[in-house]
CSV table of C-alpha atoms in Angstrom, one decimal:
chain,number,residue,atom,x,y,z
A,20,UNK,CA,0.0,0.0,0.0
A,21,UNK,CA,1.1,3.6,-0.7
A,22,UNK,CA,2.6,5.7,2.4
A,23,UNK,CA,4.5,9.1,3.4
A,24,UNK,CA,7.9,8.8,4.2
A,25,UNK,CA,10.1,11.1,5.9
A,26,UNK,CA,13.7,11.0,6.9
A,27,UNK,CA,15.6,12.6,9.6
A,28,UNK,CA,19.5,12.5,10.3
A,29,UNK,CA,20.1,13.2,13.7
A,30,UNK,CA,23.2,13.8,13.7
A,31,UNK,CA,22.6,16.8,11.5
A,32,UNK,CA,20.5,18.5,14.2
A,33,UNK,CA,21.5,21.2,16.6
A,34,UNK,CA,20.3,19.8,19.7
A,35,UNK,CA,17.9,16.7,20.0
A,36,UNK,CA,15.0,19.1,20.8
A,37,UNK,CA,15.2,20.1,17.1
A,38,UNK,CA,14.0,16.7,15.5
A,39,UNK,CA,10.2,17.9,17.0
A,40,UNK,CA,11.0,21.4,14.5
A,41,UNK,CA,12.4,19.3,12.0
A,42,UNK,CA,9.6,16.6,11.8
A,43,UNK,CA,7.0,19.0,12.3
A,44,UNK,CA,8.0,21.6,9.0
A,45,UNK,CA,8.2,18.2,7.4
A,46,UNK,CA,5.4,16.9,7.9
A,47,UNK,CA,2.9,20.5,7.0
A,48,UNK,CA,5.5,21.5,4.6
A,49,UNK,CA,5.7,25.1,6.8
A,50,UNK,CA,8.3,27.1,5.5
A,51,UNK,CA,8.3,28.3,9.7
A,52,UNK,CA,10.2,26.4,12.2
A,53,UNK,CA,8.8,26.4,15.2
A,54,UNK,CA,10.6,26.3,18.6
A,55,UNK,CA,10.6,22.4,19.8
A,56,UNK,CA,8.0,22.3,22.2
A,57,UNK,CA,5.6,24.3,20.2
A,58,UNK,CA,6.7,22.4,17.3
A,59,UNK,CA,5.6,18.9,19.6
A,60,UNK,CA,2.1,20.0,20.7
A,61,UNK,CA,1.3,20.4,17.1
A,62,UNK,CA,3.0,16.8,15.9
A,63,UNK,CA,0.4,15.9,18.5
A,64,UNK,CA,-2.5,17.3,17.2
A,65,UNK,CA,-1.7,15.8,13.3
A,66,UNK,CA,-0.9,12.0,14.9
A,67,UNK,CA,-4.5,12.7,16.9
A,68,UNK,CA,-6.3,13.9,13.5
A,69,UNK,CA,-4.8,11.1,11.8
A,70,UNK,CA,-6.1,8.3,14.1
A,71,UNK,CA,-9.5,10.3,14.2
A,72,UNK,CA,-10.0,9.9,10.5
A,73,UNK,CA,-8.6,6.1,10.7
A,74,UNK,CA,-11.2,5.2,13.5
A,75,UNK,CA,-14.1,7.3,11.3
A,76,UNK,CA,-13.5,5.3,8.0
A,77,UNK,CA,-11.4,7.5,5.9
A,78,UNK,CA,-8.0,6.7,4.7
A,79,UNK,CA,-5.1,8.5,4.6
A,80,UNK,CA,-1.7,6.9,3.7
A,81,UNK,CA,0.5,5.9,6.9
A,82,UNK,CA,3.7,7.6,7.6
A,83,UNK,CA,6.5,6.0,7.7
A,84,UNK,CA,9.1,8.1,10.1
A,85,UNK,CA,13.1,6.8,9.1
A,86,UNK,CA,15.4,8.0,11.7
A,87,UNK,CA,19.2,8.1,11.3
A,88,UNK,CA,21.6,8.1,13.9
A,89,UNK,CA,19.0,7.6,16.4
A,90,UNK,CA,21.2,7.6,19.6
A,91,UNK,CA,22.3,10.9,19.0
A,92,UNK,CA,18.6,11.9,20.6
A,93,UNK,CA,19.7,10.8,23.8
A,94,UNK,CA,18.7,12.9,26.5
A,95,UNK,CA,19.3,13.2,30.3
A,96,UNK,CA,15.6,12.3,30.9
A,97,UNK,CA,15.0,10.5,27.5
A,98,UNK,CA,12.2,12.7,26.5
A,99,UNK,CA,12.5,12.6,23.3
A,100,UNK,CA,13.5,9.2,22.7
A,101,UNK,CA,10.0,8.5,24.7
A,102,UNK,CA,7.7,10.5,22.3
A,103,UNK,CA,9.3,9.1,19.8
A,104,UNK,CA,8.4,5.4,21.0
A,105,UNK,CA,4.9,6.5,22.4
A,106,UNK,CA,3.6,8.1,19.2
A,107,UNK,CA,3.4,4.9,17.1
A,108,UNK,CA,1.7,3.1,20.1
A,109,UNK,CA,-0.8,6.0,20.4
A,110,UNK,CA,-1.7,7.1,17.2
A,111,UNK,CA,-2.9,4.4,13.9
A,112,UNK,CA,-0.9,5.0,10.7
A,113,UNK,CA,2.7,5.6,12.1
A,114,UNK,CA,5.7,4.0,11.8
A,115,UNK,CA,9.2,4.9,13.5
A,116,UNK,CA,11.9,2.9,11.8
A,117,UNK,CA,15.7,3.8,13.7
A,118,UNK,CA,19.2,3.1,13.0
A,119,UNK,CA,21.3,3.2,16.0
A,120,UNK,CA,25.5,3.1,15.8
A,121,UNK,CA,24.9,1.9,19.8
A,122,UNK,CA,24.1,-1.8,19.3
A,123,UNK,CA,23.2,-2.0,23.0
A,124,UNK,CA,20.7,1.5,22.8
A,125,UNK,CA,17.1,-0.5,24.0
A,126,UNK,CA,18.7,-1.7,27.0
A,127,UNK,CA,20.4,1.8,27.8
A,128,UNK,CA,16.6,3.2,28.0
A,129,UNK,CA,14.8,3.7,30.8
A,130,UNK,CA,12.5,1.7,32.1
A,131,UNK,CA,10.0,4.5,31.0
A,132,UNK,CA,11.4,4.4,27.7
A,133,UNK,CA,11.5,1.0,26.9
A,134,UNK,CA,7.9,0.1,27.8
A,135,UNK,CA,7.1,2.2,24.9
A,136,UNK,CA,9.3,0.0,22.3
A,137,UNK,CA,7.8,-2.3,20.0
A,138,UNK,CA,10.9,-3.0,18.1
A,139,UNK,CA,12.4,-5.9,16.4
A,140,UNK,CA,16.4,-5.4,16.6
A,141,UNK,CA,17.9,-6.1,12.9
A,142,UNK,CA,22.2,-5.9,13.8
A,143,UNK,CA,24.1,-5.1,10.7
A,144,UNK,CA,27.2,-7.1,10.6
A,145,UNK,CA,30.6,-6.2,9.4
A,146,UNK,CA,31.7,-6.3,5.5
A,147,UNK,CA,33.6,-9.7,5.0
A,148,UNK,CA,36.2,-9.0,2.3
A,149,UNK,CA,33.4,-10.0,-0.6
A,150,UNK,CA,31.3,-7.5,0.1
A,151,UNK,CA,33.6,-4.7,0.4
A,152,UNK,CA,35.3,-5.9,-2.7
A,153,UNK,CA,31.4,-5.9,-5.0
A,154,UNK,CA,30.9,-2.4,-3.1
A,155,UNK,CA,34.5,-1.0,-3.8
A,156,UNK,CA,33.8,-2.0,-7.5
A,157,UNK,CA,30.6,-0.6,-7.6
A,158,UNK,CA,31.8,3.0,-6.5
A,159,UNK,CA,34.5,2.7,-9.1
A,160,UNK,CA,33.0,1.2,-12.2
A,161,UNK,CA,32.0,4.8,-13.3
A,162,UNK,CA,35.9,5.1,-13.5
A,163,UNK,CA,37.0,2.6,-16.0
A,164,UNK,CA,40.4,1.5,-16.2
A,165,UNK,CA,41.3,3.8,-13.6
A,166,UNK,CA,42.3,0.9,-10.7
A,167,UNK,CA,43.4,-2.7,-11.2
A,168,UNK,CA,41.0,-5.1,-10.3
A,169,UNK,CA,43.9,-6.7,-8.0
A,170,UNK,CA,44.2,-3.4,-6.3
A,171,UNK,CA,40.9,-3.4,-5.4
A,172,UNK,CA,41.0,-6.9,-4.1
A,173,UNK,CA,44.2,-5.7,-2.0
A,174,UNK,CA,42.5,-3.1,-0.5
A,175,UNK,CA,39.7,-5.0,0.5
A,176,UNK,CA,41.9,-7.6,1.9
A,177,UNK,CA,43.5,-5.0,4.1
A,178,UNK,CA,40.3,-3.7,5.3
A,179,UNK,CA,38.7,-6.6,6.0
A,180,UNK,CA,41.6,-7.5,8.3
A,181,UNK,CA,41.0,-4.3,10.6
A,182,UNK,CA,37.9,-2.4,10.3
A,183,UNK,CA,35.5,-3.6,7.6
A,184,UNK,CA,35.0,0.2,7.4
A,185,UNK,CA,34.0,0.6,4.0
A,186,UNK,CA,34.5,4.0,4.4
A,187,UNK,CA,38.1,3.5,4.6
A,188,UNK,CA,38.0,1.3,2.2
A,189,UNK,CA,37.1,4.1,0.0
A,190,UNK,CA,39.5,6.7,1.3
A,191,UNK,CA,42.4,4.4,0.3
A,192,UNK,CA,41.4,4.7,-2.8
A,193,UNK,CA,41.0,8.1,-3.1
A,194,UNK,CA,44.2,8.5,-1.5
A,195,UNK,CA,45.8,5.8,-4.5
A,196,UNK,CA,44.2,7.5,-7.4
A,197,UNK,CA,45.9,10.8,-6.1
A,198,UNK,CA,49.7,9.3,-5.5
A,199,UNK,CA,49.4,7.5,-9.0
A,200,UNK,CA,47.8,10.5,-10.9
A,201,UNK,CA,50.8,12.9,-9.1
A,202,UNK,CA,53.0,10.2,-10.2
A,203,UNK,CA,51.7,10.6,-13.9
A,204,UNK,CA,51.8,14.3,-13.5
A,205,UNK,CA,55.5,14.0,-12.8
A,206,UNK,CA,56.2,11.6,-15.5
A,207,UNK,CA,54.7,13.9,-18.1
A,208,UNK,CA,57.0,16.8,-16.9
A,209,UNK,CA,59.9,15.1,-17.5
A,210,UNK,CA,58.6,13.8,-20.3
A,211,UNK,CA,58.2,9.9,-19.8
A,212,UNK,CA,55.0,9.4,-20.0
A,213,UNK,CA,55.6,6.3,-22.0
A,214,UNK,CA,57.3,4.9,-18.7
A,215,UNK,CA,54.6,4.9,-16.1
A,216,UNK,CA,51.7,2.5,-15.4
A,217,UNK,CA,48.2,4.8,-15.7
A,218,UNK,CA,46.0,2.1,-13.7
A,219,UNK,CA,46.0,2.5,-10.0
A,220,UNK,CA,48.3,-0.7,-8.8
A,221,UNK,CA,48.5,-2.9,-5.6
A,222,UNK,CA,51.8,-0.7,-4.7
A,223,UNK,CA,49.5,2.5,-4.6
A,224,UNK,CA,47.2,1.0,-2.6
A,225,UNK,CA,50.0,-0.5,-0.1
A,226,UNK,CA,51.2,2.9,0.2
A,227,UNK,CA,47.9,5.0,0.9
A,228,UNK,CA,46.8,2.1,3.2
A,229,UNK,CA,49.9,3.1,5.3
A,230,UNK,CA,49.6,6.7,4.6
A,231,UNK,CA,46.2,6.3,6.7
A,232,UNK,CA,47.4,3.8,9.4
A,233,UNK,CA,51.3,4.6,10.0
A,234,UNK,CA,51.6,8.4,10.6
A,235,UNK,CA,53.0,10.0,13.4
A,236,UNK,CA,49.8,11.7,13.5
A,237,UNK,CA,47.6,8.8,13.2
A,238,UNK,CA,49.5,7.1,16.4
A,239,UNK,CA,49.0,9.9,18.2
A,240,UNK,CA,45.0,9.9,17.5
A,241,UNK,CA,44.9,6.6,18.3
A,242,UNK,CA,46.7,6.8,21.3
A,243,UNK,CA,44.8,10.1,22.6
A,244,UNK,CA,43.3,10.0,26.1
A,245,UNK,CA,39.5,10.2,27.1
A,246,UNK,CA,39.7,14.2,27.6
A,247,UNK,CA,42.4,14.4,24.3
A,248,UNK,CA,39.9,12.9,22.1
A,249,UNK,CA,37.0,14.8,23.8
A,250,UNK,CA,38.5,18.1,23.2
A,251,UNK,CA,39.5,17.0,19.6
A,252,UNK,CA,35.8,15.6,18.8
A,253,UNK,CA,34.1,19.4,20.4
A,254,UNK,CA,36.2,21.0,17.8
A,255,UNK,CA,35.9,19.5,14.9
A,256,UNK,CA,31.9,19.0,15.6
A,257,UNK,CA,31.7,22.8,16.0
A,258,UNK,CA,33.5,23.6,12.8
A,259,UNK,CA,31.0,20.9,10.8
A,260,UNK,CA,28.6,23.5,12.2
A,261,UNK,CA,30.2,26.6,10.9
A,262,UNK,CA,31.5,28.1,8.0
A,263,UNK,CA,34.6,29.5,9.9
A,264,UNK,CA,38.1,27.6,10.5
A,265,UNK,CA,38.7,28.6,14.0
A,266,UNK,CA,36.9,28.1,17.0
A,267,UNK,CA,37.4,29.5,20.7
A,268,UNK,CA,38.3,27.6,23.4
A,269,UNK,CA,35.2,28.7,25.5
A,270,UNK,CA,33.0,27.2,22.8
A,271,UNK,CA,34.8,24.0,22.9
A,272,UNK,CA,34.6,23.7,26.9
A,273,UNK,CA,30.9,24.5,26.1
A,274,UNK,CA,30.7,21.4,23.6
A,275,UNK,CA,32.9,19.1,25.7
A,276,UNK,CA,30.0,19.8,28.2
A,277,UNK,CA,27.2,19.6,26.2
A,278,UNK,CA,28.0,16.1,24.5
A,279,UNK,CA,29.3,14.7,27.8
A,280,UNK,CA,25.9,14.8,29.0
A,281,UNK,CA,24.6,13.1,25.9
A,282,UNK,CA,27.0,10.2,25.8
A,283,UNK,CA,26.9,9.4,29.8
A,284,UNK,CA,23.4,9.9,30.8
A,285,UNK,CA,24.0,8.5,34.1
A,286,UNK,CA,27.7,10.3,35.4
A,287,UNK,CA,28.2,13.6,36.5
A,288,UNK,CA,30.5,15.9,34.5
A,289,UNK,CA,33.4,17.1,35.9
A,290,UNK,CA,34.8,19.5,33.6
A,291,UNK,CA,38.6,20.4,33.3
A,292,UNK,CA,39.7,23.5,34.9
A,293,UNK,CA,40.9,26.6,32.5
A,294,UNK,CA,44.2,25.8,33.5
A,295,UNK,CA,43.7,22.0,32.7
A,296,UNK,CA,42.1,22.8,29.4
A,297,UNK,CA,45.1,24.7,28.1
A,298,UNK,CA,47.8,22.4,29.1
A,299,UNK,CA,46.1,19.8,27.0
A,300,UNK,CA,45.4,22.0,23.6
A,301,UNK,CA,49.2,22.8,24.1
A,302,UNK,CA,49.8,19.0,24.0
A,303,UNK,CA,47.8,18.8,21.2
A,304,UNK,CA,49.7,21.6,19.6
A,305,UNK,CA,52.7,20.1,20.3
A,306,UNK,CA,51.7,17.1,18.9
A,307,UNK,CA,50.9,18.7,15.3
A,308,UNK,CA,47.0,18.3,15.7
A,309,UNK,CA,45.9,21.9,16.7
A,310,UNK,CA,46.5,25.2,16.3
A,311,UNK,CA,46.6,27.5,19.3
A,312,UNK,CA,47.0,31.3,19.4
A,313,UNK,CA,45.5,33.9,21.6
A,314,UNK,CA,44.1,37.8,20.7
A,315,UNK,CA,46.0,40.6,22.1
A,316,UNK,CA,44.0,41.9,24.9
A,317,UNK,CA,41.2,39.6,25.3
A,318,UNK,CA,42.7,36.5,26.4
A,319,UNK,CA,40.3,34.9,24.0
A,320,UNK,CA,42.2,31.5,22.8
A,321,UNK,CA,41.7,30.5,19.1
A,322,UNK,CA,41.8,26.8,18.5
A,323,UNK,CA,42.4,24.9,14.9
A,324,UNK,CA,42.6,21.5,13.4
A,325,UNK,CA,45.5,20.9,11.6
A,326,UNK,CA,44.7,17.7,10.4
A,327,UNK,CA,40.9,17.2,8.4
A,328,UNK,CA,37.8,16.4,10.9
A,329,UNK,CA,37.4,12.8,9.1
A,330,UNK,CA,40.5,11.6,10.2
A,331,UNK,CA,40.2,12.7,13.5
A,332,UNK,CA,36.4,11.2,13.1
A,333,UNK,CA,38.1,7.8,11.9
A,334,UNK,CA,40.3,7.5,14.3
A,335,UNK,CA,38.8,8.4,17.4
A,336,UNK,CA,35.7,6.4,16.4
A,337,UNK,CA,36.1,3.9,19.4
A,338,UNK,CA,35.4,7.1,21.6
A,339,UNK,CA,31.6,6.9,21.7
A,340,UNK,CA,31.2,10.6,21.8
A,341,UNK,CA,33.3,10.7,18.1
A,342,UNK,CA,30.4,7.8,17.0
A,343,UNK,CA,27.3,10.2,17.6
A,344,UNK,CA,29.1,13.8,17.3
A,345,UNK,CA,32.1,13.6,14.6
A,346,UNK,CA,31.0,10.9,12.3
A,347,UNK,CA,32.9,10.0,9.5
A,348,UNK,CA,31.1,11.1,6.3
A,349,UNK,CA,33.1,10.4,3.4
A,350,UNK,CA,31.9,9.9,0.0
A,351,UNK,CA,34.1,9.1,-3.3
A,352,UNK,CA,34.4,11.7,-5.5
């Protein structure tokens, strides 16, 4: 039967509050965003309407509600993870399908929450080195001739032994295709161009594989402590927000804060002292991951990555909070 269907990324919100807004102008097609609770008294009064004209005879298509990245509306209190549940179980017609990176996210519900799930739990399991390989070859048939076929299999060999990240999977190749294509660029200057393969190769792939796992910088990332990679994961999710490249260190305290309470629900959060907070960006400055400089006067410290978000996002990704704030999102070009 025909039905609505809406999605929602949650990670892509501000706050979790905003996926009543977001569902709500969705849903009326209101070019007006309404605050969130506003925004959730009306969602009420369209699921009502909906079940009233169910009950009376009439029709209307169900909606079908897809939500991405579904723990990242985690709350202290859960509320909105609650409606979210209760409106399917109130109201005729509605569906609430979630995808959740936190495999163990029912049983971290209260017990007010859960009684309000009616789910059946579908885990996704990791890509064996056959399905990266048919999704790897997928991306890159547009591109023919540009990679071996046994440098796709190495990389998916590679990746299968870690990660299974097809992500990365993809980044190496982006990665190869550059070193071979600067590799051509620098055979055609000299002019022997006759002398160098075209075709990404296994070796290109070897060496972009280690270019991602083997750096200095990489080490360090994956070596960074719980406040390291906190502090790391608040900048780089308030520069996804913004159009600038900077950001000051009292916003990132802010954001250490604020996704602290939405990763531990049930811990108090200590934060680091001013004192404590600038002997660790100097670590990290020391380290080659941020910049660090203050404005004459105002004691206002300006922090900035010096190595891209996503590979602080891949390799921090075993910090919960880097999972729900500082995803990786990389796509081939």
């Amino acid at each position: 039967p025909a039905f609505s269907f809406l999605h929602v990324n949650a990670m892509k919100l501000g706050n979790p509050y905003d996926v009543y807004s977001e569902l709500e102008a969705s849903i009326t097609g209101s070019a007006h965003r309404f605050p969130a609770v506003q925004a959730k008294n009306k969602l009420e009064v369209f699921f009502a309407a909906q079940t009233g004209k169910l009950k009376a005879g009439a029709t209307p298509k169900p909606l079908v509600i897809f939500v991405d990245e579904l723990d990242c509306l985690m709350t202290p209190n859960q509320t909105v993870l609650h409606d979210l549940f209760d409106w399917p179980v109130r109201h005729r017609g509605l569906a609430i399908i979630g995808v959740s990176n936190t495999i163990d996210l029912p049983e971290l519900l209260t017990t007010r929450a859960q009684s309000r799930l009616q789910h059946n739990r579908i885990p996704f399991r990791a890509y064996d080195r056959e399905k990266i390989e048919k999704i790897v070859f997928s991306r890159v048939n547009e591109c023919d001739g540009v990679f071996d076929s046994d440098a796709i299999r190495m990389n998916a060999r590679k990746v299968a032994s870690k990660s299974s990240d097809i992500r990365q999977a993809l980044q190496i190749c982006c990665r190869a295709a550059e070193r071979r294509q600067r590799i051509i660029t620098d055979l055609i200057d000299s002019g022997k161009s006759s002398e160098g393969k075209l075709s990404v190769a296994i070796e290109d792939i070897n060496r972009a594989y280690a270019e991602l796992t083997e750096s200095p910088i990489v080490k360090v990332l994956q070596r960074a402590s719980p406040i390291e990679a906190l502090i790391l994961i608040s900048i780089g999710s308030l520069l996804r927000k913004t159009t600038y490249e900077v950001v000051t260190l009292d916003s990132v305290v802010s954001q250490m804060k604020f996704i602290h309470n939405h990763t531990h629900n049930n811990t108090r959060y200590i934060p680091p002292n001013f004192s404590e907070c600038l002997d660790i960006c100097e670590r990290l400055r020391i380290f080659g991951l941020v910049d660090m400089k203050v404005l004459p006067g105002d004691r206002v410290y300006i922090l900035q990555l010096r190595v891209p978000d996503g590979e602080i996002a891949r390799y921090l990704a075993h910090h919960d909070p880097a999972k729900r704030f500082l995803p990786v999102e990389f796509t081939l070009p």
